[in-house]
PDB file of C-alpha atoms in Angstrom:
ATOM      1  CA  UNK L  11     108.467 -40.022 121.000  1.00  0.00           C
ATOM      2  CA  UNK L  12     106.265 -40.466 117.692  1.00  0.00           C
ATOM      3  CA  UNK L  13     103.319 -41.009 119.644  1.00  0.00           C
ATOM      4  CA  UNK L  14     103.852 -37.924 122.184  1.00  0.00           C
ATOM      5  CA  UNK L  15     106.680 -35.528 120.313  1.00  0.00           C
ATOM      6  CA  UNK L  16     106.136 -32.815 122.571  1.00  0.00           C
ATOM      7  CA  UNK L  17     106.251 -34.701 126.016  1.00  0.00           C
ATOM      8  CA  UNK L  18     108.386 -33.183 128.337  1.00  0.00           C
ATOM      9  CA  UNK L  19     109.059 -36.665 130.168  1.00  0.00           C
ATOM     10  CA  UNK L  20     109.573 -38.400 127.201  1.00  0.00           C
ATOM     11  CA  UNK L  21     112.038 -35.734 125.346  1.00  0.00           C
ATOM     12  CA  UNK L  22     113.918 -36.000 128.880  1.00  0.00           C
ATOM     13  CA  UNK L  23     114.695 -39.378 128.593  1.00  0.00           C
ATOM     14  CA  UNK L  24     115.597 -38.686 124.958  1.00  0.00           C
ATOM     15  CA  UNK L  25     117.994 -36.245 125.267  1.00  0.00           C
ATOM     16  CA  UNK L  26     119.489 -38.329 128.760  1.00  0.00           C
ATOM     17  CA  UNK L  27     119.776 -41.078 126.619  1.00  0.00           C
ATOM     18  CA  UNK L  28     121.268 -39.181 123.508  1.00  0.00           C
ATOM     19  CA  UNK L  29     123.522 -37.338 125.763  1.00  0.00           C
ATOM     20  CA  UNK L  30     125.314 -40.987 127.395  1.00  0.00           C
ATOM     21  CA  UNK L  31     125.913 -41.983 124.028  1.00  0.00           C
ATOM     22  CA  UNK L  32     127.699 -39.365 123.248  1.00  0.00           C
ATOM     23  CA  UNK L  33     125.280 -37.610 120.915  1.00  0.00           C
ATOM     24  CA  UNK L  34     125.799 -34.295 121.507  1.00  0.00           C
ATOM     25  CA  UNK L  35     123.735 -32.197 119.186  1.00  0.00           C
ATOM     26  CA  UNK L  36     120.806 -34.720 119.808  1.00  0.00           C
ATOM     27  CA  UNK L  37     120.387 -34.312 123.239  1.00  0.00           C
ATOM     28  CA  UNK L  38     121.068 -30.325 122.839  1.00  0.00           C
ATOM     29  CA  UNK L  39     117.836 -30.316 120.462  1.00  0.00           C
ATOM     30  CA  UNK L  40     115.526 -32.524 122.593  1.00  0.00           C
ATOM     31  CA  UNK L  41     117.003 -30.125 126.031  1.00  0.00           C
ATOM     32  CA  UNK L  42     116.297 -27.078 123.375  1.00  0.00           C
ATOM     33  CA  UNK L  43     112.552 -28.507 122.582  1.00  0.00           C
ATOM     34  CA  UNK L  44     111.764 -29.099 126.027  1.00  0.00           C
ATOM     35  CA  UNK L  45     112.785 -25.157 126.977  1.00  0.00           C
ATOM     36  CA  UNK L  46     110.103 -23.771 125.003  1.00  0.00           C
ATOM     37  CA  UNK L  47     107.222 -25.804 126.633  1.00  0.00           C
ATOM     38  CA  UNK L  48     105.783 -24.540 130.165  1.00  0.00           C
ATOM     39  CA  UNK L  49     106.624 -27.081 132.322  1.00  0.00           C
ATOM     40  CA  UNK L  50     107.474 -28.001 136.007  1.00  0.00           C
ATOM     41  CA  UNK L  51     110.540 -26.075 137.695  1.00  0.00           C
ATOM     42  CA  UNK L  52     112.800 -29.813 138.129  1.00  0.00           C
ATOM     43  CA  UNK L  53     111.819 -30.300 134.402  1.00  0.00           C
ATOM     44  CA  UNK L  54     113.067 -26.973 133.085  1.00  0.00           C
ATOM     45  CA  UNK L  55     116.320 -27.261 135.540  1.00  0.00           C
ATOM     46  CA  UNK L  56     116.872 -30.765 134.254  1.00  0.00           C
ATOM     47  CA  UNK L  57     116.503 -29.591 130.434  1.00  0.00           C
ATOM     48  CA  UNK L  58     119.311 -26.045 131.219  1.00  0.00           C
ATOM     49  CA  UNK L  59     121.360 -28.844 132.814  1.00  0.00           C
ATOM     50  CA  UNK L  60     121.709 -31.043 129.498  1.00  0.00           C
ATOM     51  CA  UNK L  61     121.610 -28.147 127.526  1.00  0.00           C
ATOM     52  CA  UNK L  62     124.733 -26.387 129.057  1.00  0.00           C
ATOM     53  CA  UNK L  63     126.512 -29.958 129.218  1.00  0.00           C
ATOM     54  CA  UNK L  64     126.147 -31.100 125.673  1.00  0.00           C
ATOM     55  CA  UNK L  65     127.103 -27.305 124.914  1.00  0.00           C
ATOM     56  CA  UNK L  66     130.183 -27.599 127.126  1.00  0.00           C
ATOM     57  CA  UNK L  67     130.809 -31.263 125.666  1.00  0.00           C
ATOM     58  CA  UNK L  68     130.700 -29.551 122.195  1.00  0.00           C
ATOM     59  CA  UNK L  69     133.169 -26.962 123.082  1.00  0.00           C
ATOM     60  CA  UNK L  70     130.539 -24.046 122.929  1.00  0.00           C
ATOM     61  CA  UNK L  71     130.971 -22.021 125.394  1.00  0.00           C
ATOM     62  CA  UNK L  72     129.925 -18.884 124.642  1.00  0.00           C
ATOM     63  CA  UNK L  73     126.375 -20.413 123.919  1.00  0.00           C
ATOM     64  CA  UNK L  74     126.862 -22.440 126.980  1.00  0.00           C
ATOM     65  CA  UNK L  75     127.415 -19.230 129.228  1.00  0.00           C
ATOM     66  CA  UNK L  76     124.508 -17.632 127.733  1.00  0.00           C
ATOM     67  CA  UNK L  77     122.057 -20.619 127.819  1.00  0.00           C
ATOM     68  CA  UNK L  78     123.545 -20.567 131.892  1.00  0.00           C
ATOM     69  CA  UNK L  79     122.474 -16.734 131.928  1.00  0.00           C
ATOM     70  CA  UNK L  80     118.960 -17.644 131.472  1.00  0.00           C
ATOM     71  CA  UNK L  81     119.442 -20.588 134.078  1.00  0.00           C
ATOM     72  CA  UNK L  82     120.281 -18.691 136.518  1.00  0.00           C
ATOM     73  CA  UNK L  83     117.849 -15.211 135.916  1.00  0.00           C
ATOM     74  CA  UNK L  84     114.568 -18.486 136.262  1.00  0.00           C
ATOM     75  CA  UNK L  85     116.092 -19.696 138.847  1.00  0.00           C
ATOM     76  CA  UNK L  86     116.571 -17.481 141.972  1.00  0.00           C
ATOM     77  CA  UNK L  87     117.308 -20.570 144.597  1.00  0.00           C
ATOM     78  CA  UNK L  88     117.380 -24.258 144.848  1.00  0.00           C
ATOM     79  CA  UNK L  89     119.279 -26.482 142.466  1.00  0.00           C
ATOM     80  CA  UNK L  90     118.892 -24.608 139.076  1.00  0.00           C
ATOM     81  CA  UNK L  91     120.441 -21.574 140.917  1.00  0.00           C
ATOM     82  CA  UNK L  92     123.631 -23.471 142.183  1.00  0.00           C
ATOM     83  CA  UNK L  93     124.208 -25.391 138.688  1.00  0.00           C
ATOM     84  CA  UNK L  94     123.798 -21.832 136.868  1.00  0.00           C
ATOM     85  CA  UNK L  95     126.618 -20.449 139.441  1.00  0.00           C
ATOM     86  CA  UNK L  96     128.940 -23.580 139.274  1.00  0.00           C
ATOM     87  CA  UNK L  97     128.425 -24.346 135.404  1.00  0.00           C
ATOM     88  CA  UNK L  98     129.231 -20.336 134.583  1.00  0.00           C
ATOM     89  CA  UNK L  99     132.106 -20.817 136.899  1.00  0.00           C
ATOM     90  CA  UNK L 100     133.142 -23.709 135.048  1.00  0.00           C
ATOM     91  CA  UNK L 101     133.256 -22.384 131.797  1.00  0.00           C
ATOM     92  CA  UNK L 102     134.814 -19.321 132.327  1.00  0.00           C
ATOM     93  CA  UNK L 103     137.905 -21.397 133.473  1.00  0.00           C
ATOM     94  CA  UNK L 104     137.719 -23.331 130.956  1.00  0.00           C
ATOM     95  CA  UNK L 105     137.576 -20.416 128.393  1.00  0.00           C
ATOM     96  CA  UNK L 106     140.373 -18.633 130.511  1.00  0.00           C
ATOM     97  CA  UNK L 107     138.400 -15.684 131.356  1.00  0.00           C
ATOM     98  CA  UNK L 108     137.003 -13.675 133.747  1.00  0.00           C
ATOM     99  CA  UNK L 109     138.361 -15.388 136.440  1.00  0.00           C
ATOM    100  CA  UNK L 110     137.795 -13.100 139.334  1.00  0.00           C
ATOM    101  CA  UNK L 111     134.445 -13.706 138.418  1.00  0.00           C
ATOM    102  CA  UNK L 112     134.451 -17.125 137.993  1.00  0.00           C
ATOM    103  CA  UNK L 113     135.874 -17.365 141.563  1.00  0.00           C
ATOM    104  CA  UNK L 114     133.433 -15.413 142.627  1.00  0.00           C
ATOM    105  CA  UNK L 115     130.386 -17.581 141.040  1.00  0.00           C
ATOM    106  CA  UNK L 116     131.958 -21.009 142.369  1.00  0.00           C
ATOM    107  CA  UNK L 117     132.437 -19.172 146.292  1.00  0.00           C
ATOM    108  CA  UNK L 118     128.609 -18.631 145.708  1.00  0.00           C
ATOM    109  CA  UNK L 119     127.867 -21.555 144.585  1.00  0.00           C
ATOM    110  CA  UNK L 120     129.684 -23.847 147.361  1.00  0.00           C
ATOM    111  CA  UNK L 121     128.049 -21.929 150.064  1.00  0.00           C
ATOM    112  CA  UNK L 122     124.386 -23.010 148.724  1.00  0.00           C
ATOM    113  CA  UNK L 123     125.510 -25.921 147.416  1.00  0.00           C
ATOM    114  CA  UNK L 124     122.706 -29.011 148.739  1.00  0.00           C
ATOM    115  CA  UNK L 125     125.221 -31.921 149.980  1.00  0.00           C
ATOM    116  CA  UNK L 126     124.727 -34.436 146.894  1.00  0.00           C
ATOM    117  CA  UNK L 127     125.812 -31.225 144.970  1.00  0.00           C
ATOM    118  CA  UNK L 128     128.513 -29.799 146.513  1.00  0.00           C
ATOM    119  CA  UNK L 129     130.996 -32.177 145.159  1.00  0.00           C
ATOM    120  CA  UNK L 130     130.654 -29.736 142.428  1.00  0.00           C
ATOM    121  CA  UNK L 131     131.036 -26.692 143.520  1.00  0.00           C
ATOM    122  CA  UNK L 132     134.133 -28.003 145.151  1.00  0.00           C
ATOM    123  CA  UNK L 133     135.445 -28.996 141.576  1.00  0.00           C
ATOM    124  CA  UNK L 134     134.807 -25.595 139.809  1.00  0.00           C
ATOM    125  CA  UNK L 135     136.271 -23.051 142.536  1.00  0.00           C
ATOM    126  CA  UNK L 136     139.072 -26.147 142.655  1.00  0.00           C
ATOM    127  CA  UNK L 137     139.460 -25.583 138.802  1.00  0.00           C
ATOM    128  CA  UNK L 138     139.451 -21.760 138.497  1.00  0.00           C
ATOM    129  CA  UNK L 139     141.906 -21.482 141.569  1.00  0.00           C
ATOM    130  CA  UNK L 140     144.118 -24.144 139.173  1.00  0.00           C
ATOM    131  CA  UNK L 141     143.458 -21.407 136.092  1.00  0.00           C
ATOM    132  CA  UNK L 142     144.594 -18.846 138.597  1.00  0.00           C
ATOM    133  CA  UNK L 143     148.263 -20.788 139.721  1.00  0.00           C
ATOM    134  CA  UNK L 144     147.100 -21.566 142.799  1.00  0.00           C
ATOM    135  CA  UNK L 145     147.983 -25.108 143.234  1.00  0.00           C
ATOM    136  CA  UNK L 146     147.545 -25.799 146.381  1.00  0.00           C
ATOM    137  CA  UNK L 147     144.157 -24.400 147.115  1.00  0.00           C
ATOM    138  CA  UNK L 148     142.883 -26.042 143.936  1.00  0.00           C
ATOM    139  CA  UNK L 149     144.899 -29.460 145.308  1.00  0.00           C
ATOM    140  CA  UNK L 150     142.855 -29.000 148.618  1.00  0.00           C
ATOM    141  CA  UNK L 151     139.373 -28.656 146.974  1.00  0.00           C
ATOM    142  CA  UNK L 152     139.823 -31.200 144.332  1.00  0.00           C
ATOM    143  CA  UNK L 153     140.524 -33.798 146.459  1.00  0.00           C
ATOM    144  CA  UNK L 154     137.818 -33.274 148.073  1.00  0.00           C
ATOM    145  CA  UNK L 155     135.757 -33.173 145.246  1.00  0.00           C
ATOM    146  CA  UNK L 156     137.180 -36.662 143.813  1.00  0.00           C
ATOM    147  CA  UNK L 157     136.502 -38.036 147.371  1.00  0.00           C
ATOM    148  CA  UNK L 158     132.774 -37.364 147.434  1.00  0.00           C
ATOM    149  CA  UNK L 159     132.679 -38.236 143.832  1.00  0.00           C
ATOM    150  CA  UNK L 160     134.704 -40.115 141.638  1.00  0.00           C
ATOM    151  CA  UNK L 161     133.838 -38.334 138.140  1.00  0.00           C
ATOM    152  CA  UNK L 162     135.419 -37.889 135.011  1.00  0.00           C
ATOM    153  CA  UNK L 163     135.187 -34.051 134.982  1.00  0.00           C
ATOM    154  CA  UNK L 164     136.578 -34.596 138.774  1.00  0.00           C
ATOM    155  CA  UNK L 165     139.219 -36.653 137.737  1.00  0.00           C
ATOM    156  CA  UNK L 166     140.753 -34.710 135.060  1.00  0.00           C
ATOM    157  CA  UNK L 167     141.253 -31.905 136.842  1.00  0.00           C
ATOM    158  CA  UNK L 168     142.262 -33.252 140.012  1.00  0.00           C
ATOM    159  CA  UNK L 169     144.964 -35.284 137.395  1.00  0.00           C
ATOM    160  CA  UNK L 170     145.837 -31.519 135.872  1.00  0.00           C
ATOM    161  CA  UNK L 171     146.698 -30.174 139.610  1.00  0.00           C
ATOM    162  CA  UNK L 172     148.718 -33.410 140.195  1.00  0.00           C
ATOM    163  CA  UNK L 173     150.920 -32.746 136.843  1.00  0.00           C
ATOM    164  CA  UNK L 174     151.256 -28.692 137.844  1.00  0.00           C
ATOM    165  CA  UNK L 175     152.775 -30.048 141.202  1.00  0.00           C
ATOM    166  CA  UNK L 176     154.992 -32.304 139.259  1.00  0.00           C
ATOM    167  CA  UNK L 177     153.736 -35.119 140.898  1.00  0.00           C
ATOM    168  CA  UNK L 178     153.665 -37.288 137.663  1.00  0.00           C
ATOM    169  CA  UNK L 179     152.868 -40.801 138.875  1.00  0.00           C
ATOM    170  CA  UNK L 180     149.925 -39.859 140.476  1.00  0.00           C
ATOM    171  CA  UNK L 181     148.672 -38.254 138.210  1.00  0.00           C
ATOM    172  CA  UNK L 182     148.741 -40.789 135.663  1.00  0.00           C
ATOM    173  CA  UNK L 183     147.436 -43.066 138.156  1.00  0.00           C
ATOM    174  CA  UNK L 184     144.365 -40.381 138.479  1.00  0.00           C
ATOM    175  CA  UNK L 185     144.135 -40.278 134.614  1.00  0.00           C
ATOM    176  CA  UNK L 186     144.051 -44.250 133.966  1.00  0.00           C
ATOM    177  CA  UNK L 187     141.085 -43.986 136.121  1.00  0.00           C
ATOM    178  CA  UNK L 188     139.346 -40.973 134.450  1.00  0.00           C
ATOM    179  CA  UNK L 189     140.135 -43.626 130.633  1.00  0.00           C
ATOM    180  CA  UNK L 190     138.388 -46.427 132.723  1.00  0.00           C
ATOM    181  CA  UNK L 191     135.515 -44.285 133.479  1.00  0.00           C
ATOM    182  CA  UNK L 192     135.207 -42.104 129.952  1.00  0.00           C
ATOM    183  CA  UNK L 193     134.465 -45.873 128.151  1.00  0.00           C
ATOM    184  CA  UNK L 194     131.238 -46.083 130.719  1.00  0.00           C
ATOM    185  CA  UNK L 195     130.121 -42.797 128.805  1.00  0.00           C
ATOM    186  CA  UNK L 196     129.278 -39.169 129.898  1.00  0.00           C
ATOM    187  CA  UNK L 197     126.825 -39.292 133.461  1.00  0.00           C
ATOM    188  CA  UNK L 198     124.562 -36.730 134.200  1.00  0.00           C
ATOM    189  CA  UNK L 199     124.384 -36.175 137.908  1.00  0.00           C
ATOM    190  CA  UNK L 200     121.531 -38.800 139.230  1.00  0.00           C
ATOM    191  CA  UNK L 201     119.849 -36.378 141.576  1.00  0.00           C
ATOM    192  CA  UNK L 202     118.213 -33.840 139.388  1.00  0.00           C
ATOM    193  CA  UNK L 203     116.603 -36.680 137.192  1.00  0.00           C
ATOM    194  CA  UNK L 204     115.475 -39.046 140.033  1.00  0.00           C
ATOM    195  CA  UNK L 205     111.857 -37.191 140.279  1.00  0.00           C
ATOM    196  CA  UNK L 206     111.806 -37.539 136.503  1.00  0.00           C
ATOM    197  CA  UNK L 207     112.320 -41.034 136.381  1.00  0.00           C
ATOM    198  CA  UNK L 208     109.898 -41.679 138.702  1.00  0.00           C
ATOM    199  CA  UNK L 209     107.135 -40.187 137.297  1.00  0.00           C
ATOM    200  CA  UNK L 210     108.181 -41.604 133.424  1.00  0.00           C
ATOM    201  CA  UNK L 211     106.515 -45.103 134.028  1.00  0.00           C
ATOM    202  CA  UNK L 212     102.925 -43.004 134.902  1.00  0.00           C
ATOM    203  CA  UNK L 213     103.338 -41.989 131.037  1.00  0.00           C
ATOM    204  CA  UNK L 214     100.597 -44.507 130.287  1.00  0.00           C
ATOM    205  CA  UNK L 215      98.076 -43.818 132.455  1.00  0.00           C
ATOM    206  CA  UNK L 216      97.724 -40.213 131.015  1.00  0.00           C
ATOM    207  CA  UNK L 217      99.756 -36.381 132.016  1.00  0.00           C
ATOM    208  CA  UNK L 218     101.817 -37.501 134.867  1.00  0.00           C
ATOM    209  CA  UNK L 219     102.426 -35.382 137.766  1.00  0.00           C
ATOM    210  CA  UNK L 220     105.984 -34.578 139.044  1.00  0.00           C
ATOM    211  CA  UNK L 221     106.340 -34.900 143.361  1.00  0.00           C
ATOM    212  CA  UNK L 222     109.344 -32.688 143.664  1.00  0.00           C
ATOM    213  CA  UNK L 223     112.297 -33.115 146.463  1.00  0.00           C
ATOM    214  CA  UNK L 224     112.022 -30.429 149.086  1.00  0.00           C
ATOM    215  CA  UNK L 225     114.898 -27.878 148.312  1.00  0.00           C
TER     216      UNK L 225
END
């Protein structure tokens, strides 16, 4: 990064890096740095993405929702559109807010969602339905959200639909896994980085080129 401050690659890995150890307002700075550079569509969708989670993971939303705004106005399809849906969905539920809304953003979201994404989709409509006292419809979708993947995010909110039911003892079975998987440290989903990584060991033989996935 002394060498080549401004390379997008390079920052990416940074703020990836910063962002599993916890280093919040690291990785937000490198994701920030990376936004003002022209680079490739996956690059710009991968720095939004660490952006609005180490916003999210810092407990500001407001900036979060707006940072998703922009996410979602650059991105009219493909993956950047469905995490700008599902991430605004997210964190309007969290914030307790415009919930008709957020439903509506999650609905939208799950019916574009690629497969390795839709997980989740299936998580945020599950959450706002729980933010709405709908129990059973969130039960239903988080399930199915824990049982395409096992996540912390996932798993605390499948855990927070188990305790509304009053079924206790699963749910603390659901939590003890969500503690086992918090001391691994905070993931960011594999598939919108794989390109990246890829291309990161070309650094040395000059300005890589990013092969995107077809969307």
């Amino acid at each position: 990064l002394r060498k080549y401050p401004n390379n997008y690659l390079i920052l990416t890995s940074y703020a990836v890096v910063h962002f599993s150890l916890r280093r919040f307002e690291e990785a937000l700075k490198a994701a920030s740095k990376i936004l003002t550079q022209a680079t490739p569509p996956l690059v710009a969708c991968g720095a939004y993405t660490l952006q609005m989670e180490a916003l999210r993971a810092l407990g500001r939303y407001d900036e979060a929702l707006l940072a998703l705004a922009k996410m979602h106005e650059q991105f009219p399809d493909g993956y950047g559109h469905v995490i700008a849906k599902y991430g605004m969905a997210l964190t309007l539920a969290d914030m307790g807010k415009d919930l008709r809304e957020a439903e509506s953003l999650a609905k939208a979201a799950l019916e574009v969602s690629p497969a390795e994404f839709k997980h989740n989709s299936m998580d945020a409509l599950g959450w706002v339905y729980f933010k709405q006292g709908r129990y059973d419809e969130a039960l239903e979708l988080l399930e199915g959200a824990v049982a395409l993947e096992e996540n912390l995010t996932h798993l605390y909110h499948y855990g927070m639909v188990l305790l509304a039911l009053n079924l206790q003892e699963k749910a603390f079975q659901i939590f003890d896994r969500a503690v086992k998987l918090r001391e691994e440290g905070p993931r960011i989903d594999d598939f919108i980085f794989a390109a990246i990584r890829r291309e990161i060991r070309k650094i040395g033989d000059g300005e890589p080129r990013l092969e995107f996935p077809a969307e």
